[in-house]
Amino acid sequence: MNEKKPNGAALLPIVVFLLLYLGTGIWYEYIKPVEGQMGFYIMSVVVAFGIALIVAMLQNRALSFDEKIHVCARGIGDDNITTMLFIFLMAGAFSGIARQAGGAVSTANMLLAILPGNFAVPGLFLIACLISMAMGTSVGTITVLAPIAVEAAAGGGFSLPLCVATVVGGSMFGDNLSFISDTTIAATKTQGVEMRDKFRVNFWVALPAAVITFIILIVVALTGRGAAVSSSAFNVLQAVPYFIVLVLAIIGINVFIVLGAGIVLFLIAGIVTGTLDYTTAFTAMGSGTAGMFETMIVTILVASTAALIRENGGFEAILGFIRRHFHGKRGGMLGVAMLTALMDIATANNTVAIVIAAPIARNISEEYDIDPRQTASLLDTCSCIFQGIIPYGAQLLIAAGLSGVSSVTLIPYLFYPFLLAIFVLLSIARTK
């Protein structure tokens, strides 16, 4: 295998993408906002990456166009990329039928029904953790729970930003650890590790942060007068499939079997409880898979662009920078963490950030002898930390929109993401 020569110019496609996506986002979010639209979602990530791919194709005249297409095909045809695309499809179908069956709403209402009023705020955190782990989506969890957080704040005399931020924090915990989250799928498949192995590494970093967050929220709850959260209807049968899927995933059943079982269980639960019939079930699965199309297209574009950047020496340029400034296994892990964080800050999308950073992270992992499970954990965790903090990310924008507060006002109350960042740094420092 011929070693590529470092070539900083090969990174130009990434620079073009960031200028287009981040520049357009900043312009339309803060300088010239468009009413009714989120600035960072005006420029499609697919279009931005499409232009970046064109730039990559125009580089390196030593290769013909057909040779460049072959390089892209090898990148797209990687076993892990192909597996990831299939999992995205199944995760979309699962999410669609679960939502249509009423699983998320019933699960939230069932858990709220058993919570004492004085502990509504820490209870919201626990519920957000569980639902996000089961659903595999932080945005979906926030959409379900943010209105309930508004009600808890009004009924208990708590700060509204505190209650909403608590939901965001719990949602990021679940998204980070969920076996069917697109971030988990991307982080594990790009590093060639099993989801359960990444979960075990990730869990012991996330758990201390979650426990301390829960304790802080209990202290806060004791200062309130107790939230009067109204009791809403729920159906236990609609909630059970989520918990079965969670258990199957944790004990290490193959993810395709887990998702397939989840789809069948929600189909049965929906038909029995009357929320689904033949047409609505398959329409919901179709809508769910359609919701994954952008993520899949981005994955294909990033795989192609990354393959060309690697072929042109871009990865070697990044590795050269890391070799000069980061030393030893700890330095390599810190390099992966920083790379992922910067990509998420730039793209405002944790899955996209992972897909961009993953091939470089894999090279760093091999160079510095880092356990691939730790690399996968760093990719997922660091992307979720910053996705849960940046005020222009979908999570905070949706939470702010549903609660009527500014996304910036939520940041001081995001205890979990900040604590998770501290424990990530501690885990790196403890590495031998």
Coordinates of C-alpha atoms in Angstrom, one line a residue:
M1 CA 0.0 0.0 0.0
N2 CA 1.5 3.3 -1.1
E3 CA 1.5 6.0 1.6
K4 CA -0.1 9.2 0.6
K5 CA 2.0 12.4 0.8
P6 CA 0.4 15.1 3.1
N7 CA -1.4 17.7 1.0
G8 CA -3.3 20.4 2.8
A9 CA -4.9 21.6 -0.4
A10 CA -6.8 18.3 -0.6
L11 CA -8.9 19.7 2.4
L12 CA -10.3 22.4 0.2
P13 CA -13.7 20.6 -0.2
I14 CA -14.2 20.6 3.6
V15 CA -13.4 24.3 3.6
V16 CA -15.9 25.0 0.8
F17 CA -18.6 23.0 2.6
L18 CA -18.0 24.9 5.9
L19 CA -18.1 28.3 4.2
L20 CA -21.3 27.4 2.3
Y21 CA -23.1 25.7 5.1
L22 CA -21.9 27.6 8.2
G23 CA -21.7 31.0 6.3
T24 CA -25.2 30.7 5.0
G25 CA -26.5 29.6 8.4
I26 CA -24.9 32.5 10.3
W27 CA -26.1 35.0 7.6
Y28 CA -29.8 33.8 7.7
E29 CA -29.9 33.1 11.4
Y30 CA -28.3 36.2 12.9
I31 CA -27.7 38.8 10.1
K32 CA -30.7 38.6 7.8
P33 CA -33.2 36.2 9.4
V34 CA -35.9 34.7 7.2
E35 CA -39.3 34.7 9.1
G36 CA -40.5 31.3 9.9
Q37 CA -37.3 29.5 9.0
M38 CA -34.2 28.3 10.9
G39 CA -31.2 30.0 9.3
F40 CA -29.0 26.9 9.5
Y41 CA -31.5 24.8 7.5
I42 CA -31.9 27.2 4.6
M43 CA -28.8 25.9 2.8
S44 CA -29.4 22.1 2.4
V45 CA -26.6 20.0 3.7
V46 CA -27.0 17.8 0.6
V47 CA -26.4 20.8 -1.7
A48 CA -23.4 22.0 0.3
F49 CA -21.8 18.6 0.2
G50 CA -22.7 18.2 -3.5
I51 CA -20.7 21.3 -4.3
A52 CA -17.9 20.1 -2.0
L53 CA -17.8 16.8 -4.0
I54 CA -17.5 18.8 -7.2
V55 CA -14.6 20.7 -5.8
A56 CA -12.9 17.4 -4.8
M57 CA -13.5 16.0 -8.3
L58 CA -11.8 19.0 -9.9
Q59 CA -8.6 18.4 -7.8
N60 CA -5.7 16.1 -8.6
R61 CA -5.2 16.2 -12.4
A62 CA -3.1 13.0 -12.1
L63 CA -6.3 11.0 -12.0
S64 CA -8.8 10.8 -14.8
F65 CA -12.5 11.4 -14.2
D66 CA -13.2 7.6 -14.5
E67 CA -10.5 6.9 -11.9
K68 CA -12.0 9.5 -9.5
I69 CA -15.4 7.8 -9.9
H70 CA -13.8 4.5 -9.0
V71 CA -12.3 6.1 -5.9
C72 CA -15.7 7.3 -4.9
A73 CA -17.3 3.9 -5.6
R74 CA -14.7 2.3 -3.3
G75 CA -15.6 4.8 -0.5
I76 CA -19.4 4.2 -0.9
G77 CA -19.0 0.4 -1.2
D78 CA -17.2 0.0 2.1
D79 CA -18.9 -2.7 4.1
N80 CA -19.5 -0.4 7.1
I81 CA -21.1 2.3 4.9
T82 CA -23.4 -0.2 3.2
T83 CA -24.5 -1.7 6.6
M84 CA -25.1 1.8 8.0
L85 CA -27.3 2.7 5.0
F86 CA -29.5 -0.4 5.6
I87 CA -29.8 0.3 9.3
F88 CA -30.8 3.9 8.6
L89 CA -33.7 2.5 6.4
M90 CA -34.9 0.1 9.2
A91 CA -34.5 2.7 11.9
G92 CA -36.6 5.1 9.8
A93 CA -39.4 2.4 9.4
F94 CA -39.2 1.7 13.2
S95 CA -39.5 5.4 14.1
G96 CA -42.4 6.0 11.7
I97 CA -44.5 3.1 12.9
A98 CA -43.7 3.7 16.6
R99 CA -44.8 7.3 16.3
Q100 CA -48.0 6.5 14.5
A101 CA -48.8 3.7 17.0
G102 CA -48.6 6.3 19.8
G103 CA -45.7 4.7 21.6
A104 CA -43.8 7.9 22.6
V105 CA -46.8 9.8 23.9
S106 CA -48.1 6.8 25.9
T107 CA -44.6 6.1 27.3
A108 CA -44.2 9.7 28.5
N109 CA -47.7 9.9 30.0
M110 CA -47.3 6.6 31.7
L111 CA -44.1 7.6 33.4
L112 CA -45.5 11.0 34.3
A113 CA -48.5 9.3 36.0
I114 CA -46.2 7.6 38.5
L115 CA -44.1 10.6 39.4
P116 CA -44.9 12.7 42.5
G117 CA -45.4 16.3 41.8
N118 CA -42.4 17.5 43.8
F119 CA -40.1 15.6 41.5
A120 CA -41.5 16.6 38.1
V121 CA -38.2 18.3 37.1
P122 CA -35.8 15.4 37.8
G123 CA -38.6 13.2 36.5
L124 CA -38.6 15.0 33.2
F125 CA -34.9 14.3 32.9
L126 CA -35.4 10.6 33.5
I127 CA -38.3 10.4 31.1
A128 CA -36.4 12.2 28.4
C129 CA -33.4 9.8 28.9
L130 CA -35.6 6.7 28.6
I131 CA -37.8 7.9 25.7
S132 CA -34.8 9.1 23.7
M133 CA -32.9 5.8 24.3
A134 CA -36.0 3.9 23.1
M135 CA -36.9 6.3 20.1
G136 CA -33.3 6.9 19.1
T137 CA -34.0 10.6 18.4
S138 CA -33.4 13.6 20.6
V139 CA -35.5 15.9 18.4
G140 CA -38.5 13.5 18.5
T141 CA -38.2 13.3 22.3
I142 CA -38.0 17.1 22.7
T143 CA -41.0 17.5 20.5
V144 CA -43.0 15.2 22.8
L145 CA -41.8 16.5 26.1
A146 CA -41.2 20.2 25.6
P147 CA -44.9 21.1 26.0
I148 CA -45.0 19.0 29.2
A149 CA -42.0 20.9 30.5
V150 CA -43.8 24.2 29.9
E151 CA -46.7 22.9 32.0
A152 CA -44.4 21.7 34.8
A153 CA -42.7 25.1 35.0
A154 CA -46.0 26.9 35.2
G155 CA -47.5 24.5 37.8
G156 CA -44.4 24.2 40.0
G157 CA -43.1 27.7 39.9
F158 CA -39.8 26.6 38.3
S159 CA -37.8 28.5 35.7
L160 CA -39.1 27.7 32.3
P161 CA -35.7 27.6 30.7
L162 CA -34.6 25.2 33.4
C163 CA -37.5 22.8 32.7
V164 CA -37.0 22.9 28.9
A165 CA -33.2 22.6 29.2
T166 CA -33.7 19.5 31.4
V167 CA -35.7 17.8 28.6
V168 CA -32.9 18.7 26.1
G169 CA -30.2 17.3 28.4
G170 CA -32.1 14.0 28.9
S171 CA -32.8 13.7 25.2
M172 CA -29.1 14.0 24.4
F173 CA -28.3 11.3 27.0
G174 CA -30.7 8.9 25.3
D175 CA -29.6 9.9 21.8
N176 CA -26.0 9.3 22.7
L177 CA -26.6 5.8 24.2
S178 CA -29.5 4.6 22.0
F179 CA -28.9 1.5 19.9
I180 CA -31.1 2.8 17.1
S181 CA -29.9 6.4 17.0
D182 CA -28.3 7.5 13.7
T183 CA -25.4 8.9 15.7
T184 CA -24.7 5.5 17.3
I185 CA -25.1 3.7 13.9
A186 CA -22.7 6.1 12.3
A187 CA -20.1 6.0 15.1
T188 CA -20.0 2.3 15.4
K189 CA -20.2 1.2 11.8
T190 CA -17.6 3.7 10.6
Q191 CA -15.2 2.3 13.3
G192 CA -16.1 -1.4 12.7
V193 CA -17.3 -2.1 16.3
E194 CA -20.4 -3.6 17.8
M195 CA -23.0 -1.3 19.2
R196 CA -23.1 -3.1 22.5
D197 CA -19.3 -2.7 22.9
K198 CA -19.5 1.0 22.2
F199 CA -22.5 1.2 24.7
R200 CA -20.4 -0.3 27.5
V201 CA -17.6 2.1 27.0
N202 CA -19.9 5.1 26.5
F203 CA -22.2 4.2 29.5
W204 CA -19.5 4.6 32.1
V205 CA -18.7 8.1 30.8
A206 CA -22.4 9.2 30.5
L207 CA -23.7 7.6 33.7
P208 CA -21.7 9.8 36.2
A209 CA -22.8 12.9 34.3
A210 CA -26.4 11.8 34.3
V211 CA -26.3 10.9 38.1
I212 CA -24.9 14.3 39.0
T213 CA -27.4 16.1 36.8
F214 CA -30.2 14.1 38.5
I215 CA -28.9 15.1 42.0
I216 CA -28.7 18.8 40.9
L217 CA -32.3 18.6 39.6
I218 CA -33.5 17.0 42.9
V219 CA -32.0 19.9 44.8
V220 CA -33.7 22.4 42.5
A221 CA -37.0 20.5 42.7
L222 CA -37.0 20.7 46.5
T223 CA -36.9 24.5 46.2
G224 CA -40.1 24.6 44.2
R225 CA -43.7 24.1 45.4
G226 CA -44.3 21.0 43.3
A227 CA -45.4 20.9 39.7
A228 CA -49.1 20.2 38.9
V229 CA -48.6 18.3 35.7
S230 CA -52.0 17.1 34.4
S231 CA -52.6 13.4 33.9
S232 CA -53.0 12.4 30.3
A233 CA -54.3 9.2 28.9
F234 CA -51.9 6.4 28.0
N235 CA -52.0 2.8 26.9
V236 CA -49.5 0.4 28.4
L237 CA -49.6 -1.9 25.4
Q238 CA -48.4 1.0 23.2
A239 CA -45.4 1.7 25.5
V240 CA -44.3 -1.9 26.0
P241 CA -42.5 -2.4 22.6
Y242 CA -40.1 0.4 23.4
F243 CA -38.9 -1.3 26.6
I244 CA -38.7 -4.7 24.8
V245 CA -36.5 -3.1 22.1
L246 CA -34.3 -1.5 24.7
V247 CA -33.8 -4.8 26.5
L248 CA -33.0 -6.7 23.3
A249 CA -30.5 -4.1 22.2
I250 CA -28.7 -4.0 25.6
I251 CA -28.3 -7.8 25.8
G252 CA -26.6 -7.6 22.4
I253 CA -29.1 -8.9 19.9
N254 CA -28.3 -8.1 16.2
V255 CA -29.5 -4.6 15.4
F256 CA -31.5 -5.8 12.4
I257 CA -33.3 -8.3 14.5
V258 CA -34.0 -5.7 17.2
L259 CA -35.4 -3.2 14.7
G260 CA -37.4 -5.9 12.9
A261 CA -38.9 -7.1 16.2
G262 CA -39.7 -3.5 17.2
I263 CA -41.6 -2.9 13.9
V264 CA -43.6 -6.1 14.4
L265 CA -44.4 -5.3 18.0
F266 CA -45.6 -1.8 17.3
L267 CA -47.7 -3.1 14.4
I268 CA -49.4 -5.6 16.7
A269 CA -49.8 -3.0 19.5
G270 CA -51.2 -0.4 17.1
I271 CA -53.7 -2.8 15.5
V272 CA -54.9 -4.1 19.0
T273 CA -55.3 -0.6 20.4
G274 CA -56.8 0.9 17.2
T275 CA -54.1 3.4 16.4
L276 CA -53.0 1.5 13.3
D277 CA -54.6 -0.3 10.4
Y278 CA -53.0 -1.8 7.2
T279 CA -52.8 1.5 5.4
T280 CA -51.6 3.7 8.2
A281 CA -49.0 1.2 9.3
F282 CA -47.3 1.0 6.0
T283 CA -47.7 4.7 5.2
A284 CA -46.0 5.5 8.6
M285 CA -43.1 3.1 7.8
G286 CA -42.8 4.8 4.4
S287 CA -42.7 8.2 5.9
G288 CA -40.2 7.1 8.5
T289 CA -37.8 5.7 5.8
A290 CA -38.3 8.8 3.7
G291 CA -37.2 10.9 6.7
M292 CA -33.9 9.1 6.5
F293 CA -33.2 9.8 2.9
E294 CA -31.3 13.0 3.5
T295 CA -29.1 11.4 6.0
M296 CA -28.4 8.5 3.6
I297 CA -27.6 10.9 0.7
V298 CA -25.3 12.9 2.9
T299 CA -23.6 9.6 4.0
I300 CA -23.0 8.7 0.3
L301 CA -21.7 12.2 -0.6
V302 CA -19.4 12.3 2.5
A303 CA -18.1 8.8 1.7
S304 CA -17.3 9.9 -1.8
T305 CA -15.7 13.2 -0.8
A306 CA -13.7 11.6 2.0
A307 CA -12.4 8.9 -0.4
L308 CA -11.1 11.6 -2.8
I309 CA -9.6 13.7 0.1
R310 CA -7.9 10.6 1.3
E311 CA -6.6 9.7 -2.2
N312 CA -5.3 13.3 -2.6
G313 CA -3.4 13.3 0.7
G314 CA -5.8 15.3 2.9
F315 CA -6.0 12.8 5.7
E316 CA -2.2 12.6 5.9
A317 CA -2.2 16.4 6.3
I318 CA -4.6 16.2 9.2
L319 CA -2.7 13.3 10.8
G320 CA 0.6 15.3 10.3
F321 CA -1.0 18.2 12.3
I322 CA -2.1 15.9 15.0
R323 CA 1.3 14.2 15.2
R324 CA 2.9 17.6 15.7
H325 CA 0.5 18.8 18.4
F326 CA -0.9 15.7 20.1
H327 CA 1.3 13.0 21.5
G328 CA 0.5 9.5 22.8
K329 CA -2.8 7.7 23.1
R330 CA -4.3 10.5 25.2
G331 CA -3.3 13.1 22.6
G332 CA -4.8 11.0 19.9
M333 CA -8.1 10.7 21.8
L334 CA -8.1 14.4 22.4
G335 CA -7.5 15.0 18.7
V336 CA -10.6 12.8 17.8
A337 CA -12.7 14.7 20.4
M338 CA -11.7 18.1 19.1
L339 CA -12.1 17.1 15.5
T340 CA -15.7 15.8 16.2
A341 CA -16.6 18.9 18.3
L342 CA -15.4 21.3 15.6
M343 CA -17.3 19.4 12.9
D344 CA -20.5 19.6 14.9
I345 CA -20.1 23.3 15.7
A346 CA -19.6 23.8 11.9
T347 CA -22.4 21.6 10.6
A348 CA -25.0 21.9 13.5
N349 CA -25.8 18.2 12.8
N350 CA -24.3 15.5 15.0
T351 CA -24.8 12.7 12.5
V352 CA -23.2 14.7 9.7
A353 CA -20.3 15.6 12.0
I354 CA -19.6 12.0 12.8
V355 CA -19.7 10.9 9.2
I356 CA -17.2 13.7 8.3
A357 CA -14.9 13.0 11.2
A358 CA -15.1 9.2 11.2
P359 CA -12.6 8.2 8.5
I360 CA -10.0 10.6 9.9
A361 CA -10.8 9.4 13.4
R362 CA -10.2 5.8 12.3
N363 CA -6.8 6.7 10.9
I364 CA -6.0 8.4 14.2
S365 CA -7.2 5.4 16.1
E366 CA -4.8 3.1 14.2
E367 CA -1.9 5.6 14.3
Y368 CA -2.2 6.0 18.1
D369 CA -3.3 2.5 19.0
I370 CA -6.6 3.6 20.4
D371 CA -9.3 1.0 21.0
P372 CA -11.9 1.5 18.2
R373 CA -14.7 1.2 20.8
Q374 CA -13.2 4.3 22.6
T375 CA -13.0 6.1 19.2
A376 CA -16.6 5.3 18.5
S377 CA -17.6 6.5 21.9
L378 CA -15.7 9.7 21.5
L379 CA -17.3 10.4 18.1
D380 CA -20.8 9.9 19.4
T381 CA -20.4 11.6 22.8
C382 CA -18.5 14.7 21.6
S383 CA -21.0 15.3 18.7
C384 CA -23.9 15.0 21.1
I385 CA -22.3 17.3 23.7
F386 CA -22.0 20.1 21.3
Q387 CA -25.3 19.4 19.5
G388 CA -27.0 19.8 22.8
I389 CA -25.3 23.1 23.5
I390 CA -25.0 25.1 20.3
P391 CA -28.0 27.6 20.2
Y392 CA -28.4 27.2 16.4
G393 CA -28.8 23.4 16.4
A394 CA -32.1 21.7 15.7
Q395 CA -32.5 20.5 19.3
L396 CA -32.3 23.9 21.0
L397 CA -34.2 25.7 18.2
I398 CA -37.1 23.3 18.4
A399 CA -37.1 23.3 22.2
A400 CA -37.1 27.1 22.2
G401 CA -39.8 27.3 19.5
L402 CA -42.2 25.0 21.4
S403 CA -41.6 26.8 24.7
G404 CA -41.5 30.4 23.6
V405 CA -38.1 31.2 25.0
S406 CA -34.8 32.1 23.3
S407 CA -32.4 29.1 22.6
V408 CA -29.6 31.1 24.2
T409 CA -31.5 31.3 27.5
L410 CA -31.5 27.5 27.8
I411 CA -27.6 27.2 27.7
P412 CA -26.9 28.0 31.4
Y413 CA -29.3 25.2 32.5
L414 CA -27.9 22.5 30.2
F415 CA -26.2 20.7 33.1
Y416 CA -25.9 17.3 31.5
P417 CA -24.0 18.3 28.3
F418 CA -21.5 20.4 30.3
L419 CA -21.0 17.6 32.9
L420 CA -20.6 15.0 30.1
A421 CA -17.9 17.2 28.5
I422 CA -16.0 17.1 31.9
F423 CA -16.3 13.3 32.2
V424 CA -15.1 12.8 28.6
L425 CA -12.0 14.8 29.5
L426 CA -11.5 12.8 32.7
S427 CA -11.9 9.6 30.8
I428 CA -9.2 10.7 28.4
A429 CA -6.9 11.7 31.2
R430 CA -7.3 8.3 32.9
T431 CA -6.4 6.4 29.7
K432 CA -3.0 4.6 30.0

